[in-house]
XYZ file of N, CA and C in Angstrom:
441
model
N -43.538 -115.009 3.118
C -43.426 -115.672 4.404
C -44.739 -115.577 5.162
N -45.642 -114.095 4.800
C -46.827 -114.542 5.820
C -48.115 -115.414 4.858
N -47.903 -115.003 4.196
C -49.188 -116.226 2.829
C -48.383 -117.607 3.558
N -47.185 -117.834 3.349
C -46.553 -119.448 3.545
C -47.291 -119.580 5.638
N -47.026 -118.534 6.085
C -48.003 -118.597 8.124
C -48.992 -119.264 7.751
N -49.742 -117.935 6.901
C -51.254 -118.847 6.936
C -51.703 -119.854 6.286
N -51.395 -119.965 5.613
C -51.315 -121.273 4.561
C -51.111 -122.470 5.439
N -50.141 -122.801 5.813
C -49.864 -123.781 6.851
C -50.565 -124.700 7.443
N -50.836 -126.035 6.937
C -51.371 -127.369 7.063
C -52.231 -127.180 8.234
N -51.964 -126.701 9.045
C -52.519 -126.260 10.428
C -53.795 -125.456 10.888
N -53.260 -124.173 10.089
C -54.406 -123.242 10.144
C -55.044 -123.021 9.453
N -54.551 -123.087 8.001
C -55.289 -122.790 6.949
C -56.280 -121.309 6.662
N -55.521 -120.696 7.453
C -56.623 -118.807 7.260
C -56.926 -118.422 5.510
N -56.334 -118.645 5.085
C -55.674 -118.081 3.344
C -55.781 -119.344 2.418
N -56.597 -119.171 1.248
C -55.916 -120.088 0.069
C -55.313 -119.451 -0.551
N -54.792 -120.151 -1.869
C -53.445 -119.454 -2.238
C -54.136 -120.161 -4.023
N -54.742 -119.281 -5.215
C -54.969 -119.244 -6.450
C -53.975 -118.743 -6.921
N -53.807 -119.475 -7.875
C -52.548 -119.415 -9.397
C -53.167 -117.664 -10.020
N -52.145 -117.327 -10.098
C -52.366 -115.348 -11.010
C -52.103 -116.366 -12.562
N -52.794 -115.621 -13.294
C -53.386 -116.641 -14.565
C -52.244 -116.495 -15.620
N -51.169 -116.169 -15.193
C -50.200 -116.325 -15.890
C -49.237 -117.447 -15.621
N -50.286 -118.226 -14.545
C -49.545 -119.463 -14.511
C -50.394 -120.510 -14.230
N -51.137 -120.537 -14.984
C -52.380 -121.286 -15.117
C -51.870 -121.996 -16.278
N -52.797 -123.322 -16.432
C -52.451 -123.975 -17.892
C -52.379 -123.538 -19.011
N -53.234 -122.524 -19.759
C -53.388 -122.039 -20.790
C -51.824 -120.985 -20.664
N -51.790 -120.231 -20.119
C -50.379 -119.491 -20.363
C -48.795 -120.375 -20.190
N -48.805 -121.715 -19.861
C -47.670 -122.261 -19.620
C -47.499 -123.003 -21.153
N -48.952 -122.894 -21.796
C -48.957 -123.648 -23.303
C -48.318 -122.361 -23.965
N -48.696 -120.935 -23.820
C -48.069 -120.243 -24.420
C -46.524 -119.954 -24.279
N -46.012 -120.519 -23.087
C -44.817 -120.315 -22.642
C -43.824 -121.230 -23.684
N -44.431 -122.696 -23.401
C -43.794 -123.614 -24.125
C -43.826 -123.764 -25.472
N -45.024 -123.224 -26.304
C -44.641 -122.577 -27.693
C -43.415 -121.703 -27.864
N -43.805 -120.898 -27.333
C -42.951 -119.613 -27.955
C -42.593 -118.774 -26.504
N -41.138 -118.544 -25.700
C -41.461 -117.516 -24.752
C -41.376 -116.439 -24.834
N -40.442 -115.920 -26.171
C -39.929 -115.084 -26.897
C -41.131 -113.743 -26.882
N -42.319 -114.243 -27.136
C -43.407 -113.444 -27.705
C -43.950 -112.990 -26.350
N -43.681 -113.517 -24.978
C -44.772 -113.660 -24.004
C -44.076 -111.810 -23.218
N -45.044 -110.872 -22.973
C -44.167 -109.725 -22.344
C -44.455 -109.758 -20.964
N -43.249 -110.423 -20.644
C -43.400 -110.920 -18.785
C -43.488 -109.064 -17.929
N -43.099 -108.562 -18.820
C -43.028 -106.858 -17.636
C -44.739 -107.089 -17.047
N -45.298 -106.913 -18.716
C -46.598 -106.489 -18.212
C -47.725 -107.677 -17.651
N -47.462 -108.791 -17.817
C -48.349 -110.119 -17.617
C -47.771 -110.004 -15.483
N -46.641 -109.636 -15.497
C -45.944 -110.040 -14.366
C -44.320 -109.454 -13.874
N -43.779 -108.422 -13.561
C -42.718 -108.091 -13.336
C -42.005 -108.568 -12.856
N -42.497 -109.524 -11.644
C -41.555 -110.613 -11.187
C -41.912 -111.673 -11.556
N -41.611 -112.625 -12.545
C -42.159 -113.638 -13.115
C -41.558 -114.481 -12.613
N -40.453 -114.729 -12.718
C -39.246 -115.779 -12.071
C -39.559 -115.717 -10.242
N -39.209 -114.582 -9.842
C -38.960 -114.723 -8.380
C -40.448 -115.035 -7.708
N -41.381 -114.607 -8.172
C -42.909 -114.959 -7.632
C -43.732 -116.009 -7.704
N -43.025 -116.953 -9.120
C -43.366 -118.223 -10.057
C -42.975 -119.365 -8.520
N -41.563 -118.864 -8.439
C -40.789 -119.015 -7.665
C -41.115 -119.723 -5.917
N -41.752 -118.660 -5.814
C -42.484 -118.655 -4.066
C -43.348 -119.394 -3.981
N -44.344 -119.222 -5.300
C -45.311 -120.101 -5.658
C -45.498 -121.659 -5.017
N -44.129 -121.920 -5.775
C -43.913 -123.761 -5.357
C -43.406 -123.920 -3.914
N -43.548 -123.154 -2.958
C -43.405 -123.504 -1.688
C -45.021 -123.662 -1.434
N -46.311 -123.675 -1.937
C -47.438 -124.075 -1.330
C -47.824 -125.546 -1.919
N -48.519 -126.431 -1.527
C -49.214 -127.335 -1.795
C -49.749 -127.255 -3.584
N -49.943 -127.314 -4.094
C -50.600 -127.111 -5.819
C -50.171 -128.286 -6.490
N -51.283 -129.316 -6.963
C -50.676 -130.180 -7.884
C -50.067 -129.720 -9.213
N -50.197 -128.138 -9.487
C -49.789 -127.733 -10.617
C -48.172 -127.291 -10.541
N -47.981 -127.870 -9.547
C -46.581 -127.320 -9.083
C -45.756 -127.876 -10.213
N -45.136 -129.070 -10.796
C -44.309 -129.546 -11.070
C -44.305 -128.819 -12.748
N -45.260 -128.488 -13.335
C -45.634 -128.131 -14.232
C -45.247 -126.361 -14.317
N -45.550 -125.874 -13.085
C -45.342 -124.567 -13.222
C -43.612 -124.484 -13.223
N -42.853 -125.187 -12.291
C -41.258 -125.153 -12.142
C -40.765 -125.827 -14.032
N -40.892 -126.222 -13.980
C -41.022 -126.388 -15.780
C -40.817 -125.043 -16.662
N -42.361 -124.749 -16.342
C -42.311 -123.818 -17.668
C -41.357 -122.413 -16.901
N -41.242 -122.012 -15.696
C -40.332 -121.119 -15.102
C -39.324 -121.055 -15.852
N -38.070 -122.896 -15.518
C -36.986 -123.283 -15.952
C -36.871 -122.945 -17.256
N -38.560 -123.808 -18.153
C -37.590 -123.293 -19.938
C -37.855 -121.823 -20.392
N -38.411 -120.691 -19.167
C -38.857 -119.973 -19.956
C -37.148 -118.845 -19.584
N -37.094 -119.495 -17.989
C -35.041 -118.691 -18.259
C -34.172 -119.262 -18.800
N -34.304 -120.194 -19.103
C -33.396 -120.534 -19.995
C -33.460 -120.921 -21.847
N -34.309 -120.332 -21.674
C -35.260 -120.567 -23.401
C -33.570 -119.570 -24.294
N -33.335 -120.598 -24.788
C -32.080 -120.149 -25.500
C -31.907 -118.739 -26.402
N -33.364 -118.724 -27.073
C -33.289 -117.802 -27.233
C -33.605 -116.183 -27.150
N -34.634 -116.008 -25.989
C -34.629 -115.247 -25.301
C -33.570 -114.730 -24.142
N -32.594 -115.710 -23.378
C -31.156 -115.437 -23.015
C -30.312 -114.789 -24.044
N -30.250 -115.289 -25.345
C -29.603 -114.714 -25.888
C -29.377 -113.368 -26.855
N -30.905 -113.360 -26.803
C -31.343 -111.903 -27.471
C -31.390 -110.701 -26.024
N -31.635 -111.084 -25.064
C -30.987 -109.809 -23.382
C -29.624 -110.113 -23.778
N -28.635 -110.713 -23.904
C -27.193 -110.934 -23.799
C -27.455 -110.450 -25.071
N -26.714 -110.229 -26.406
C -27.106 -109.785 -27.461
C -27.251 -108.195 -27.553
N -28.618 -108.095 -27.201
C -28.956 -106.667 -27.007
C -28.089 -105.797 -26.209
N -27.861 -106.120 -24.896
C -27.389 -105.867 -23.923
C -25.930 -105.553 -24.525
N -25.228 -105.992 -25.065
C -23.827 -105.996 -25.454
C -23.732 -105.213 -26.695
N -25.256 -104.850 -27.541
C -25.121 -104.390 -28.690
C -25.760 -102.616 -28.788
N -26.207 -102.589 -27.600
C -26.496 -100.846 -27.407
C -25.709 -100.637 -26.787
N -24.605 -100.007 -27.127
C -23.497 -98.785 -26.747
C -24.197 -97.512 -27.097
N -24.170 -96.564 -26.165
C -24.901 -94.990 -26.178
C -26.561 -94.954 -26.842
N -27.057 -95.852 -27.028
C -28.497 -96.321 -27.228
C -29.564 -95.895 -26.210
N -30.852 -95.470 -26.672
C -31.656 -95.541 -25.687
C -32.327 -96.983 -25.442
N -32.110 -97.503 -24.880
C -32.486 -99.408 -24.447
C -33.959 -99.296 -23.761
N -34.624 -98.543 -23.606
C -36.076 -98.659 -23.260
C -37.308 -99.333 -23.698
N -36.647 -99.256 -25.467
C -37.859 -100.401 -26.089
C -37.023 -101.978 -25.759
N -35.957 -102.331 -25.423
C -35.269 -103.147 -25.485
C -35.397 -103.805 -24.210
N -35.804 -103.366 -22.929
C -36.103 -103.746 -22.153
C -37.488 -103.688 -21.459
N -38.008 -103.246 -22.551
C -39.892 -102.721 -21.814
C -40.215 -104.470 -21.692
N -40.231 -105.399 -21.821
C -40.791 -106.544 -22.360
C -40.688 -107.499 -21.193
N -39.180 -106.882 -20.705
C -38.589 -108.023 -19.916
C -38.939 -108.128 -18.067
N -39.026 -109.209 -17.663
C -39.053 -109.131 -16.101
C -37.941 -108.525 -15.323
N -38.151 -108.278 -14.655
C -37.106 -107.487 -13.407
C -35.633 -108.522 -13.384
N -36.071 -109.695 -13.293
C -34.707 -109.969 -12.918
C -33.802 -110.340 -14.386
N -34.689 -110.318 -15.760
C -34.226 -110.264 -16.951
C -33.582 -109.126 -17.345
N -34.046 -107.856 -16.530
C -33.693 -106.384 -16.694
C -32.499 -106.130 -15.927
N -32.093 -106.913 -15.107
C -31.114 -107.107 -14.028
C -29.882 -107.850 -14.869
N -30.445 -108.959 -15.467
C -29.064 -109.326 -16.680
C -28.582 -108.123 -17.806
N -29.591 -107.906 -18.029
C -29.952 -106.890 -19.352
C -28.467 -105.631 -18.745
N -28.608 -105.225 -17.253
C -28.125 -104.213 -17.217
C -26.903 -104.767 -16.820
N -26.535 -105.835 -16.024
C -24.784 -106.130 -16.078
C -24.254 -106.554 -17.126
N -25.090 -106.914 -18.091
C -24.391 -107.255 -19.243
C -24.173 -105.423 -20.202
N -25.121 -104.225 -19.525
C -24.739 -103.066 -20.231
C -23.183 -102.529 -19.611
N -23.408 -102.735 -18.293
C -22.128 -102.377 -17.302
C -20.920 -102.866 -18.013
N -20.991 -104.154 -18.511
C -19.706 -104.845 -18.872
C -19.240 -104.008 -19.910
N -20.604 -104.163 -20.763
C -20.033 -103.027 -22.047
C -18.756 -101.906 -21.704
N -20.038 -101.233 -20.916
C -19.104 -99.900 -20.875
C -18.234 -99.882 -20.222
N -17.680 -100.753 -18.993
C -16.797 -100.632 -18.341
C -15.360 -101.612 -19.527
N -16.314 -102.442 -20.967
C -14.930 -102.412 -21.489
C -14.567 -101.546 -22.376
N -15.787 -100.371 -23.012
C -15.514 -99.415 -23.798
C -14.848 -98.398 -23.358
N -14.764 -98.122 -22.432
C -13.932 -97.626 -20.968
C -12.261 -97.945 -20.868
N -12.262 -99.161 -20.828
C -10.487 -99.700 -20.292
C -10.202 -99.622 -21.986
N -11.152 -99.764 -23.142
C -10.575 -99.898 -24.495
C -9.974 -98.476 -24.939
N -10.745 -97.406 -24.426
C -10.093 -96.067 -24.954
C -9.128 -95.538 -23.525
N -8.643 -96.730 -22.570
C -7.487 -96.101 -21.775
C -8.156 -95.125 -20.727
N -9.580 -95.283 -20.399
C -10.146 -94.416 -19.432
C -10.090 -95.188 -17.733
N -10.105 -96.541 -18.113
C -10.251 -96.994 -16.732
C -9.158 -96.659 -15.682
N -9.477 -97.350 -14.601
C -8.580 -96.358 -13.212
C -7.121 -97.861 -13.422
N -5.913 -96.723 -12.999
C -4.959 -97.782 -12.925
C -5.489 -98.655 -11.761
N -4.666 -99.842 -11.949
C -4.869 -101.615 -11.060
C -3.601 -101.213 -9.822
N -3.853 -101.358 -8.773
C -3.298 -101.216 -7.954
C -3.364 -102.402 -6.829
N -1.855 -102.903 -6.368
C -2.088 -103.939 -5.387
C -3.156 -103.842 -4.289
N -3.426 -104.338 -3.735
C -4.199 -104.526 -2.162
C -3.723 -104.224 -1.198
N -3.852 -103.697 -0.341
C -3.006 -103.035 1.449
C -2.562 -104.686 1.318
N -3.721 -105.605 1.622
C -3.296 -106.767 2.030
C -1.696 -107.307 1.307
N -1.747 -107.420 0.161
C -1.239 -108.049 -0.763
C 0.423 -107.580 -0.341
N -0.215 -106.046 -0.356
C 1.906 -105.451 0.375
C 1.817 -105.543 1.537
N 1.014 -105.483 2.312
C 1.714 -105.796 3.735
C 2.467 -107.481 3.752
N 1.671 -108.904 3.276
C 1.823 -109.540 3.096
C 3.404 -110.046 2.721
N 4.060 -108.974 1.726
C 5.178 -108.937 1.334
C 6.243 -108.877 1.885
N 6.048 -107.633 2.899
C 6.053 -106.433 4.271
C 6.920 -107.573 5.325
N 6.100 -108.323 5.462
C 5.583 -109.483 6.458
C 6.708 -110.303 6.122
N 6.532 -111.022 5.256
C 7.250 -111.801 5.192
C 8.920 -111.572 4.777
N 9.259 -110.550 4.003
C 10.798 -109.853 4.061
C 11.284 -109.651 5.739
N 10.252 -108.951 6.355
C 11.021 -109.189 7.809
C 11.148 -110.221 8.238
N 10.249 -111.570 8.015
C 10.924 -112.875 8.642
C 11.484 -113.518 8.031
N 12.677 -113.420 6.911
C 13.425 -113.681 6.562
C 14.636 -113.104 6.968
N 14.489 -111.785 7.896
C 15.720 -110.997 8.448
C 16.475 -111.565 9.778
């Protein structure tokens, strides 16, 4: 928000240069292969910063929202975090996630949660299901106005 102040058609205090991981030459590497590219270390926030990016002026804009889009949804890098993620039960996952951006590490880990919270209800550990206050008062409620 303050780069987007100064920036501003108006004042112009600040220019605003592409971090070279989103420069032309790395969006060719993106669109080869994204699989290979290790967003931790090129960029930890790759998505959310790529992101902010396209709120400034840049004719490289349309090009950069591109390679962003195929690089989260590059089929098969989604599916190797989903994959992984579902396939280390009691694992140390550190080489498994060294690679990935923050908010890839963020799938990575609700998809570990799911795991365990179903390896959990599978051996009969999870907490019994219990109605809602709401749900019985609701009940509550309405038996008396039927009286």
């Amino acid at each position: 928000w303050l780069a987007k102040g100064l920036h501003d058609s108006k004042r112009r205090i600040i220019s605003v240069e592409l971090p070279k991981i989103y420069k032309e030459s790395w969006r060719t590497v993106f669109s080869a292969d994204a699989n290979v590219v290790d967003l931790h270390k090129m960029g930890p926030y790759y998505y959310g910063f790529g992101s902010q990016l396209l709120n400034f002026d840049n004719p490289d804009n349309p090009e950069i929202a591109q390679t962003i889009l195929q690089a989260s949804i590059c089929a098969f890098r989604f599916r190797r975090i989903m994959d992984s993620s579902q396939n280390a039960y009691n694992e140390d996952t550190s080489v498994l996630v060294a690679r990935l951006d923050e908010l890839e590490r963020a799938l990575f880990r609700a998809g570990q949660k799911g795991l365990n919270d179903f390896q959990s209800w599978e051996k009969g550990q999870a907490s019994q299901i219990t109605a809602s206050s709401l749900v019985q008062n609701y009940g509550k409620r309405k038996l008396t106005e039927v009286d």
